[in-house]
Amino acid sequence: MFEALKRFRRERVLRRSALPDALWNEACRALPFLAGYTPGEMARLRDLCVLFLDAKGIVGVQGYEVTPLQRTSIAIQACVPILKLDLEWYEGFENVVVYPDEFVPHWEWEDEAGVVHRNDAPLAGEAMPRGPVVLSGPDIGTSAHRGDAQMNLVIHEFAHKIDMRDGDANGCPPLPDPMSRDAWRDTMRSAYADFRKRVDRGEHTAIDPYAAENPGEFFAVLSEVFFTEPPLLRRSYPEVYGEFVRFYRQDPGLRIAATGS
Ligand SMILES: [Zn+2]
């Protein structure tokens, strides 16, 4: 009964809140990694975006006005990781907050010795536990590059949300059966140790060195790479790539192979 009601509601939203073709096409064109998606995947992505925009507020702050194209782009990129999962992964928060630029969160935390630290470094994005996803408007597009590392702020922050579904952003989201938590942990731990070592000795890494910050950032950055530049992750950490294929239930590398790029 509950399932039927849910389905009925979804279908009503999909009927009433369809995205205009021109807007959808323009938003998709700006995201080159969508090129290899099958028509079936694109249709599902579009439905998920409509449901996402119905469920979440996308709110500009400090006078920032979010354009319909940006709203659509945020929705698409947020829905890419859950294309084969479900919108339920994003339950527990209401809004995506968009700032006119990078922002300083001013959050404080206490370490084990009781010393209070304060973060004053500007951020382009943040996923708050049980709170909103916060983004810097100019960084929403996918074409932002730092050096040669592919960056995708929206996928990054929503990967944190996926990770936080069972608590902290610790790089281990709740895994579906029959995936093994031990296998996931071992794979991520050894890849993370290797990556940290490379960053610590000053090696140039094609993957954003920010991934060396902590296991939560490692998962979020590698998720960006998985969806936007899958061959790089497959080459760098094939075992992580395999775990991601099982977890996200998609293999973005096959799409690249299909487009021949
Ligand atoms: Zn992060």
PDB file of C-alpha atoms and ligand atoms in Angstrom:
ATOM      1  CA  MET A   1       0.000   0.000   0.000  1.00  0.00           C
ATOM      2  CA  PHE A   2       2.743   2.414   1.044  1.00  0.00           C
ATOM      3  CA  GLU A   3       4.785   1.529  -2.033  1.00  0.00           C
ATOM      4  CA  ALA A   4       1.759   2.104  -4.254  1.00  0.00           C
ATOM      5  CA  LEU A   5       1.170   5.517  -2.697  1.00  0.00           C
ATOM      6  CA  LYS A   6       4.789   6.443  -3.178  1.00  0.00           C
ATOM      7  CA  ARG A   7       4.643   5.394  -6.810  1.00  0.00           C
ATOM      8  CA  PHE A   8       1.454   7.384  -7.329  1.00  0.00           C
ATOM      9  CA  ARG A   9       3.057  10.515  -5.846  1.00  0.00           C
ATOM     10  CA  ARG A  10       6.172  10.108  -7.964  1.00  0.00           C
ATOM     11  CA  GLU A  11       4.135   9.758 -11.104  1.00  0.00           C
ATOM     12  CA  ARG A  12       2.102  12.840 -10.275  1.00  0.00           C
ATOM     13  CA  VAL A  13       5.285  14.901  -9.740  1.00  0.00           C
ATOM     14  CA  LEU A  14       6.749  13.607 -13.008  1.00  0.00           C
ATOM     15  CA  ARG A  15       3.571  14.598 -14.886  1.00  0.00           C
ATOM     16  CA  ARG A  16       3.252  18.044 -13.360  1.00  0.00           C
ATOM     17  CA  SER A  17       6.845  19.207 -13.095  1.00  0.00           C
ATOM     18  CA  ALA A  18       8.489  18.090 -16.325  1.00  0.00           C
ATOM     19  CA  LEU A  19      11.675  19.905 -17.341  1.00  0.00           C
ATOM     20  CA  PRO A  20      11.433  21.825 -20.635  1.00  0.00           C
ATOM     21  CA  ASP A  21      13.428  20.145 -23.447  1.00  0.00           C
ATOM     22  CA  ALA A  22      15.512  23.237 -24.265  1.00  0.00           C
ATOM     23  CA  LEU A  23      16.614  23.678 -20.648  1.00  0.00           C
ATOM     24  CA  TRP A  24      17.358  19.974 -20.201  1.00  0.00           C
ATOM     25  CA  ASN A  25      19.381  19.779 -23.418  1.00  0.00           C
ATOM     26  CA  GLU A  26      21.391  22.905 -22.637  1.00  0.00           C
ATOM     27  CA  ALA A  27      22.240  21.656 -19.122  1.00  0.00           C
ATOM     28  CA  CYS A  28      23.275  18.224 -20.457  1.00  0.00           C
ATOM     29  CA  ARG A  29      25.449  19.664 -23.214  1.00  0.00           C
ATOM     30  CA  ALA A  30      27.570  21.415 -20.589  1.00  0.00           C
ATOM     31  CA  LEU A  31      28.337  18.080 -18.891  1.00  0.00           C
ATOM     32  CA  PRO A  32      30.484  16.136 -21.375  1.00  0.00           C
ATOM     33  CA  PHE A  33      30.624  12.966 -19.274  1.00  0.00           C
ATOM     34  CA  LEU A  34      26.918  12.413 -20.075  1.00  0.00           C
ATOM     35  CA  ALA A  35      27.818  11.704 -23.720  1.00  0.00           C
ATOM     36  CA  GLY A  36      28.000   7.925 -23.270  1.00  0.00           C
ATOM     37  CA  TYR A  37      24.728   7.506 -21.363  1.00  0.00           C
ATOM     38  CA  THR A  38      22.159   5.308 -23.083  1.00  0.00           C
ATOM     39  CA  PRO A  39      18.730   6.804 -23.930  1.00  0.00           C
ATOM     40  CA  GLY A  40      17.291   4.718 -21.076  1.00  0.00           C
ATOM     41  CA  GLU A  41      19.815   6.132 -18.613  1.00  0.00           C
ATOM     42  CA  MET A  42      19.145   9.687 -19.803  1.00  0.00           C
ATOM     43  CA  ALA A  43      15.394   9.179 -19.340  1.00  0.00           C
ATOM     44  CA  ARG A  44      15.907   7.858 -15.819  1.00  0.00           C
ATOM     45  CA  LEU A  45      18.308  10.702 -15.015  1.00  0.00           C
ATOM     46  CA  ARG A  46      15.721  13.209 -16.200  1.00  0.00           C
ATOM     47  CA  ASP A  47      12.987  11.656 -14.042  1.00  0.00           C
ATOM     48  CA  LEU A  48      15.299  11.650 -11.021  1.00  0.00           C
ATOM     49  CA  CYS A  49      16.113  15.338 -11.633  1.00  0.00           C
ATOM     50  CA  VAL A  50      12.414  16.263 -11.696  1.00  0.00           C
ATOM     51  CA  LEU A  51      11.852  14.372  -8.435  1.00  0.00           C
ATOM     52  CA  PHE A  52      14.996  15.897  -6.908  1.00  0.00           C
ATOM     53  CA  LEU A  53      13.880  19.447  -7.781  1.00  0.00           C
ATOM     54  CA  ASP A  54      10.446  18.718  -6.345  1.00  0.00           C
ATOM     55  CA  ALA A  55      11.923  17.382  -3.092  1.00  0.00           C
ATOM     56  CA  LYS A  56      14.739  19.907  -2.504  1.00  0.00           C
ATOM     57  CA  GLY A  57      14.811  23.670  -2.359  1.00  0.00           C
ATOM     58  CA  ILE A  58      17.714  25.270  -4.225  1.00  0.00           C
ATOM     59  CA  VAL A  59      18.179  28.556  -2.457  1.00  0.00           C
ATOM     60  CA  GLY A  60      20.469  31.454  -3.371  1.00  0.00           C
ATOM     61  CA  VAL A  61      21.762  33.482  -0.408  1.00  0.00           C
ATOM     62  CA  GLN A  62      23.469  36.870  -0.021  1.00  0.00           C
ATOM     63  CA  GLY A  63      21.495  38.152  -2.987  1.00  0.00           C
ATOM     64  CA  TYR A  64      22.597  35.343  -5.308  1.00  0.00           C
ATOM     65  CA  GLU A  65      20.013  34.325  -7.874  1.00  0.00           C
ATOM     66  CA  VAL A  66      20.152  30.724  -9.018  1.00  0.00           C
ATOM     67  CA  THR A  67      19.202  30.507 -12.709  1.00  0.00           C
ATOM     68  CA  PRO A  68      16.938  27.728 -14.049  1.00  0.00           C
ATOM     69  CA  LEU A  69      19.984  26.374 -15.928  1.00  0.00           C
ATOM     70  CA  GLN A  70      22.011  26.187 -12.697  1.00  0.00           C
ATOM     71  CA  ARG A  71      19.127  24.501 -10.874  1.00  0.00           C
ATOM     72  CA  THR A  72      18.926  21.913 -13.615  1.00  0.00           C
ATOM     73  CA  SER A  73      22.697  21.431 -13.665  1.00  0.00           C
ATOM     74  CA  ILE A  74      22.845  20.957  -9.888  1.00  0.00           C
ATOM     75  CA  ALA A  75      20.018  18.410 -10.082  1.00  0.00           C
ATOM     76  CA  ILE A  76      21.677  16.454 -12.895  1.00  0.00           C
ATOM     77  CA  GLN A  77      25.051  16.265 -11.176  1.00  0.00           C
ATOM     78  CA  ALA A  78      23.463  15.383  -7.829  1.00  0.00           C
ATOM     79  CA  CYS A  79      21.489  12.559  -9.469  1.00  0.00           C
ATOM     80  CA  VAL A  80      24.420  11.031 -11.409  1.00  0.00           C
ATOM     81  CA  PRO A  81      25.734   9.082  -8.381  1.00  0.00           C
ATOM     82  CA  ILE A  82      22.253   7.785  -7.497  1.00  0.00           C
ATOM     83  CA  LEU A  83      21.230   6.957 -11.061  1.00  0.00           C
ATOM     84  CA  LYS A  84      21.145   3.235 -10.219  1.00  0.00           C
ATOM     85  CA  LEU A  85      20.387   3.717  -6.531  1.00  0.00           C
ATOM     86  CA  ASP A  86      17.467   5.860  -5.445  1.00  0.00           C
ATOM     87  CA  LEU A  87      16.516   9.357  -4.311  1.00  0.00           C
ATOM     88  CA  GLU A  88      16.113   7.930  -0.803  1.00  0.00           C
ATOM     89  CA  TRP A  89      19.870   8.330  -0.423  1.00  0.00           C
ATOM     90  CA  TYR A  90      19.253  12.056  -0.166  1.00  0.00           C
ATOM     91  CA  GLU A  91      16.618  11.933   2.519  1.00  0.00           C
ATOM     92  CA  GLY A  92      17.197  13.868   5.752  1.00  0.00           C
ATOM     93  CA  PHE A  93      17.911  17.317   4.372  1.00  0.00           C
ATOM     94  CA  GLU A  94      15.807  19.928   2.636  1.00  0.00           C
ATOM     95  CA  ASN A  95      17.949  22.414   0.800  1.00  0.00           C
ATOM     96  CA  VAL A  96      20.862  23.147  -1.443  1.00  0.00           C
ATOM     97  CA  VAL A  97      22.194  26.584  -0.512  1.00  0.00           C
ATOM     98  CA  VAL A  98      24.103  28.555  -3.146  1.00  0.00           C
ATOM     99  CA  TYR A  99      26.506  31.379  -2.281  1.00  0.00           C
ATOM    100  CA  PRO A 100      27.685  34.062  -4.758  1.00  0.00           C
ATOM    101  CA  ASP A 101      31.272  32.888  -4.285  1.00  0.00           C
ATOM    102  CA  GLU A 102      33.470  30.812  -2.001  1.00  0.00           C
ATOM    103  CA  PHE A 103      32.357  31.163   1.601  1.00  0.00           C
ATOM    104  CA  VAL A 104      33.919  30.908   5.040  1.00  0.00           C
ATOM    105  CA  PRO A 105      31.932  28.516   7.218  1.00  0.00           C
ATOM    106  CA  HIS A 106      33.406  29.634  10.584  1.00  0.00           C
ATOM    107  CA  TRP A 107      32.678  26.277  12.172  1.00  0.00           C
ATOM    108  CA  GLU A 108      34.552  25.283  15.286  1.00  0.00           C
ATOM    109  CA  TRP A 109      35.514  21.906  16.640  1.00  0.00           C
ATOM    110  CA  GLU A 110      37.238  20.640  19.737  1.00  0.00           C
ATOM    111  CA  ASP A 111      40.130  18.201  19.496  1.00  0.00           C
ATOM    112  CA  GLU A 112      40.949  15.378  21.921  1.00  0.00           C
ATOM    113  CA  ALA A 113      43.042  17.720  24.076  1.00  0.00           C
ATOM    114  CA  GLY A 114      40.065  20.071  24.437  1.00  0.00           C
ATOM    115  CA  VAL A 115      41.574  22.761  22.216  1.00  0.00           C
ATOM    116  CA  VAL A 116      38.981  24.564  20.094  1.00  0.00           C
ATOM    117  CA  HIS A 117      39.908  25.043  16.419  1.00  0.00           C
ATOM    118  CA  ARG A 118      38.198  27.349  14.024  1.00  0.00           C
ATOM    119  CA  ASN A 119      38.004  27.005  10.265  1.00  0.00           C
ATOM    120  CA  ASP A 120      38.562  30.276   8.470  1.00  0.00           C
ATOM    121  CA  ALA A 121      39.566  28.922   5.075  1.00  0.00           C
ATOM    122  CA  PRO A 122      37.123  29.689   2.259  1.00  0.00           C
ATOM    123  CA  LEU A 123      35.278  26.686   0.809  1.00  0.00           C
ATOM    124  CA  ALA A 124      33.624  26.116  -2.565  1.00  0.00           C
ATOM    125  CA  GLY A 125      31.247  23.570  -1.086  1.00  0.00           C
ATOM    126  CA  GLU A 126      30.193  21.787   2.047  1.00  0.00           C
ATOM    127  CA  ALA A 127      27.811  18.984   2.946  1.00  0.00           C
ATOM    128  CA  MET A 128      26.517  19.521   6.459  1.00  0.00           C
ATOM    129  CA  PRO A 129      25.596  16.432   8.490  1.00  0.00           C
ATOM    130  CA  ARG A 130      21.759  16.363   8.633  1.00  0.00           C
ATOM    131  CA  GLY A 131      21.859  19.841   7.057  1.00  0.00           C
ATOM    132  CA  PRO A 132      21.985  21.400   3.611  1.00  0.00           C
ATOM    133  CA  VAL A 133      24.501  20.996   0.839  1.00  0.00           C
ATOM    134  CA  VAL A 134      26.229  24.363   0.400  1.00  0.00           C
ATOM    135  CA  LEU A 135      27.769  25.355  -2.944  1.00  0.00           C
ATOM    136  CA  SER A 136      29.555  28.338  -4.437  1.00  0.00           C
ATOM    137  CA  GLY A 137      27.531  29.442  -7.505  1.00  0.00           C
ATOM    138  CA  PRO A 138      30.486  30.025  -9.874  1.00  0.00           C
ATOM    139  CA  ASP A 139      31.841  26.529  -9.079  1.00  0.00           C
ATOM    140  CA  ILE A 140      28.705  24.606 -10.046  1.00  0.00           C
ATOM    141  CA  GLY A 141      29.821  23.850 -13.627  1.00  0.00           C
ATOM    142  CA  THR A 142      31.855  20.747 -14.258  1.00  0.00           C
ATOM    143  CA  SER A 143      34.609  22.392 -16.277  1.00  0.00           C
ATOM    144  CA  ALA A 144      36.501  23.670 -13.256  1.00  0.00           C
ATOM    145  CA  HIS A 145      40.017  22.251 -13.378  1.00  0.00           C
ATOM    146  CA  ARG A 146      42.815  22.520 -10.882  1.00  0.00           C
ATOM    147  CA  GLY A 147      46.004  21.598 -12.684  1.00  0.00           C
ATOM    148  CA  ASP A 148      44.991  18.523 -14.641  1.00  0.00           C
ATOM    149  CA  ALA A 149      42.773  17.064 -11.930  1.00  0.00           C
ATOM    150  CA  GLN A 150      39.132  16.838 -12.976  1.00  0.00           C
ATOM    151  CA  MET A 151      36.906  18.481 -10.449  1.00  0.00           C
ATOM    152  CA  ASN A 152      33.212  18.279  -9.928  1.00  0.00           C
ATOM    153  CA  LEU A 153      32.037  20.164  -6.885  1.00  0.00           C
ATOM    154  CA  VAL A 154      28.419  18.982  -6.981  1.00  0.00           C
ATOM    155  CA  ILE A 155      29.243  15.274  -7.298  1.00  0.00           C
ATOM    156  CA  HIS A 156      31.834  15.753  -4.554  1.00  0.00           C
ATOM    157  CA  GLU A 157      29.386  17.224  -2.036  1.00  0.00           C
ATOM    158  CA  PHE A 158      26.634  14.712  -2.819  1.00  0.00           C
ATOM    159  CA  ALA A 159      29.137  11.856  -2.449  1.00  0.00           C
ATOM    160  CA  HIS A 160      29.664  13.181   1.093  1.00  0.00           C
ATOM    161  CA  LYS A 161      25.877  13.031   1.604  1.00  0.00           C
ATOM    162  CA  ILE A 162      25.864   9.405   0.426  1.00  0.00           C
ATOM    163  CA  ASP A 163      28.773   8.657   2.772  1.00  0.00           C
ATOM    164  CA  MET A 164      26.935  10.374   5.665  1.00  0.00           C
ATOM    165  CA  ARG A 165      23.846   8.238   5.275  1.00  0.00           C
ATOM    166  CA  ASP A 166      25.091   6.050   8.129  1.00  0.00           C
ATOM    167  CA  GLY A 167      26.713   8.794  10.205  1.00  0.00           C
ATOM    168  CA  ASP A 168      30.060  10.484   9.626  1.00  0.00           C
ATOM    169  CA  ALA A 169      31.692  11.165   6.278  1.00  0.00           C
ATOM    170  CA  ASN A 170      34.361   8.523   6.877  1.00  0.00           C
ATOM    171  CA  GLY A 171      34.716   7.110   3.375  1.00  0.00           C
ATOM    172  CA  CYS A 172      32.504   4.093   4.065  1.00  0.00           C
ATOM    173  CA  PRO A 173      28.850   4.543   3.068  1.00  0.00           C
ATOM    174  CA  PRO A 174      26.297   1.875   4.014  1.00  0.00           C
ATOM    175  CA  LEU A 175      26.927  -0.971   1.592  1.00  0.00           C
ATOM    176  CA  PRO A 176      24.213  -3.109   0.011  1.00  0.00           C
ATOM    177  CA  ASP A 177      24.291  -6.906   0.221  1.00  0.00           C
ATOM    178  CA  PRO A 178      26.359  -8.811  -0.719  1.00  0.00           C
ATOM    179  CA  MET A 179      29.120  -6.194  -0.557  1.00  0.00           C
ATOM    180  CA  SER A 180      31.616  -6.729   2.237  1.00  0.00           C
ATOM    181  CA  ARG A 181      32.454  -3.884   4.598  1.00  0.00           C
ATOM    182  CA  ASP A 182      35.833  -5.466   5.336  1.00  0.00           C
ATOM    183  CA  ALA A 183      36.716  -5.711   1.663  1.00  0.00           C
ATOM    184  CA  TRP A 184      35.642  -2.086   1.118  1.00  0.00           C
ATOM    185  CA  ARG A 185      37.654  -0.876   4.117  1.00  0.00           C
ATOM    186  CA  ASP A 186      40.789  -2.828   3.118  1.00  0.00           C
ATOM    187  CA  THR A 187      40.624  -1.580  -0.461  1.00  0.00           C
ATOM    188  CA  MET A 188      40.035   2.056   0.503  1.00  0.00           C
ATOM    189  CA  ARG A 189      42.611   1.971   3.296  1.00  0.00           C
ATOM    190  CA  SER A 190      45.453   0.695   1.149  1.00  0.00           C
ATOM    191  CA  ALA A 191      44.603   3.047  -1.748  1.00  0.00           C
ATOM    192  CA  TYR A 192      44.400   5.976   0.672  1.00  0.00           C
ATOM    193  CA  ALA A 193      47.755   5.071   2.276  1.00  0.00           C
ATOM    194  CA  ASP A 194      49.352   4.870  -1.162  1.00  0.00           C
ATOM    195  CA  PHE A 195      47.863   8.184  -2.268  1.00  0.00           C
ATOM    196  CA  ARG A 196      48.959   9.955   0.927  1.00  0.00           C
ATOM    197  CA  LYS A 197      52.466   8.663   0.475  1.00  0.00           C
ATOM    198  CA  ARG A 198      52.581  10.013  -3.067  1.00  0.00           C
ATOM    199  CA  VAL A 199      51.255  13.415  -2.011  1.00  0.00           C
ATOM    200  CA  ASP A 200      53.564  13.574   1.026  1.00  0.00           C
ATOM    201  CA  ARG A 201      56.643  13.038  -1.085  1.00  0.00           C
ATOM    202  CA  GLY A 202      55.557  15.854  -3.389  1.00  0.00           C
ATOM    203  CA  GLU A 203      54.662  13.671  -6.355  1.00  0.00           C
ATOM    204  CA  HIS A 204      52.476  15.258  -9.010  1.00  0.00           C
ATOM    205  CA  THR A 205      49.148  13.404  -8.944  1.00  0.00           C
ATOM    206  CA  ALA A 206      46.504  13.548 -11.686  1.00  0.00           C
ATOM    207  CA  ILE A 207      43.927  13.010  -8.924  1.00  0.00           C
ATOM    208  CA  ASP A 208      43.303  16.145  -6.848  1.00  0.00           C
ATOM    209  CA  PRO A 209      45.764  16.001  -3.903  1.00  0.00           C
ATOM    210  CA  TYR A 210      42.954  17.229  -1.670  1.00  0.00           C
ATOM    211  CA  ALA A 211      41.916  13.560  -1.590  1.00  0.00           C
ATOM    212  CA  ALA A 212      44.825  12.999   0.828  1.00  0.00           C
ATOM    213  CA  GLU A 213      43.095  15.161   3.455  1.00  0.00           C
ATOM    214  CA  ASN A 214      41.186  12.286   5.126  1.00  0.00           C
ATOM    215  CA  PRO A 215      39.309   9.087   4.146  1.00  0.00           C
ATOM    216  CA  GLY A 216      36.026  11.020   3.708  1.00  0.00           C
ATOM    217  CA  GLU A 217      37.601  13.417   1.207  1.00  0.00           C
ATOM    218  CA  PHE A 218      39.325  10.487  -0.498  1.00  0.00           C
ATOM    219  CA  PHE A 219      35.936   8.865  -1.137  1.00  0.00           C
ATOM    220  CA  ALA A 220      34.362  12.139  -2.357  1.00  0.00           C
ATOM    221  CA  VAL A 221      37.232  13.093  -4.691  1.00  0.00           C
ATOM    222  CA  LEU A 222      37.510   9.556  -6.084  1.00  0.00           C
ATOM    223  CA  SER A 223      33.752   9.574  -6.696  1.00  0.00           C
ATOM    224  CA  GLU A 224      34.175  12.745  -8.784  1.00  0.00           C
ATOM    225  CA  VAL A 225      36.890  11.016 -10.808  1.00  0.00           C
ATOM    226  CA  PHE A 226      34.824   7.815 -11.129  1.00  0.00           C
ATOM    227  CA  PHE A 227      31.940   9.645 -12.794  1.00  0.00           C
ATOM    228  CA  THR A 228      33.769  12.297 -14.813  1.00  0.00           C
ATOM    229  CA  GLU A 229      37.061  10.641 -15.765  1.00  0.00           C
ATOM    230  CA  PRO A 230      36.665   6.909 -15.075  1.00  0.00           C
ATOM    231  CA  PRO A 231      39.800   5.696 -16.927  1.00  0.00           C
ATOM    232  CA  LEU A 232      41.946   7.753 -14.532  1.00  0.00           C
ATOM    233  CA  LEU A 233      40.521   5.977 -11.479  1.00  0.00           C
ATOM    234  CA  ARG A 234      40.613   2.564 -13.175  1.00  0.00           C
ATOM    235  CA  ARG A 235      44.296   3.085 -14.000  1.00  0.00           C
ATOM    236  CA  SER A 236      45.247   4.546 -10.624  1.00  0.00           C
ATOM    237  CA  TYR A 237      43.289   2.292  -8.254  1.00  0.00           C
ATOM    238  CA  PRO A 238      41.610  -0.592 -10.117  1.00  0.00           C
ATOM    239  CA  GLU A 239      40.374  -2.220  -6.902  1.00  0.00           C
ATOM    240  CA  VAL A 240      38.689   0.986  -5.752  1.00  0.00           C
ATOM    241  CA  TYR A 241      37.188   1.264  -9.221  1.00  0.00           C
ATOM    242  CA  GLY A 242      35.750  -2.246  -8.854  1.00  0.00           C
ATOM    243  CA  GLU A 243      34.248  -1.479  -5.444  1.00  0.00           C
ATOM    244  CA  PHE A 244      32.688   1.721  -6.827  1.00  0.00           C
ATOM    245  CA  VAL A 245      31.162  -0.204  -9.766  1.00  0.00           C
ATOM    246  CA  ARG A 246      29.526  -2.562  -7.279  1.00  0.00           C
ATOM    247  CA  PHE A 247      28.453   0.197  -4.915  1.00  0.00           C
ATOM    248  CA  TYR A 248      27.109   2.746  -7.417  1.00  0.00           C
ATOM    249  CA  ARG A 249      25.845  -0.084  -9.657  1.00  0.00           C
ATOM    250  CA  GLN A 250      27.215   1.545 -12.780  1.00  0.00           C
ATOM    251  CA  ASP A 251      30.402   1.357 -14.797  1.00  0.00           C
ATOM    252  CA  PRO A 252      31.147   4.803 -16.254  1.00  0.00           C
ATOM    253  CA  GLY A 253      34.263   3.440 -17.993  1.00  0.00           C
ATOM    254  CA  LEU A 254      32.064   1.338 -20.285  1.00  0.00           C
ATOM    255  CA  ARG A 255      30.275   4.499 -21.424  1.00  0.00           C
ATOM    256  CA  ILE A 256      33.571   6.119 -22.371  1.00  0.00           C
ATOM    257  CA  ALA A 257      34.499   2.975 -24.306  1.00  0.00           C
ATOM    258  CA  ALA A 258      31.112   3.132 -26.079  1.00  0.00           C
ATOM    259  CA  THR A 259      31.676   6.729 -27.234  1.00  0.00           C
ATOM    260  CA  GLY A 260      35.200   5.866 -28.356  1.00  0.00           C
ATOM    261  CA  SER A 261      36.689   8.842 -26.532  1.00  0.00           C
TER     262      SER A 261
HETATM  263 ZN    ZN B   1      34.826  17.370   0.687  1.00  0.00          ZN
END
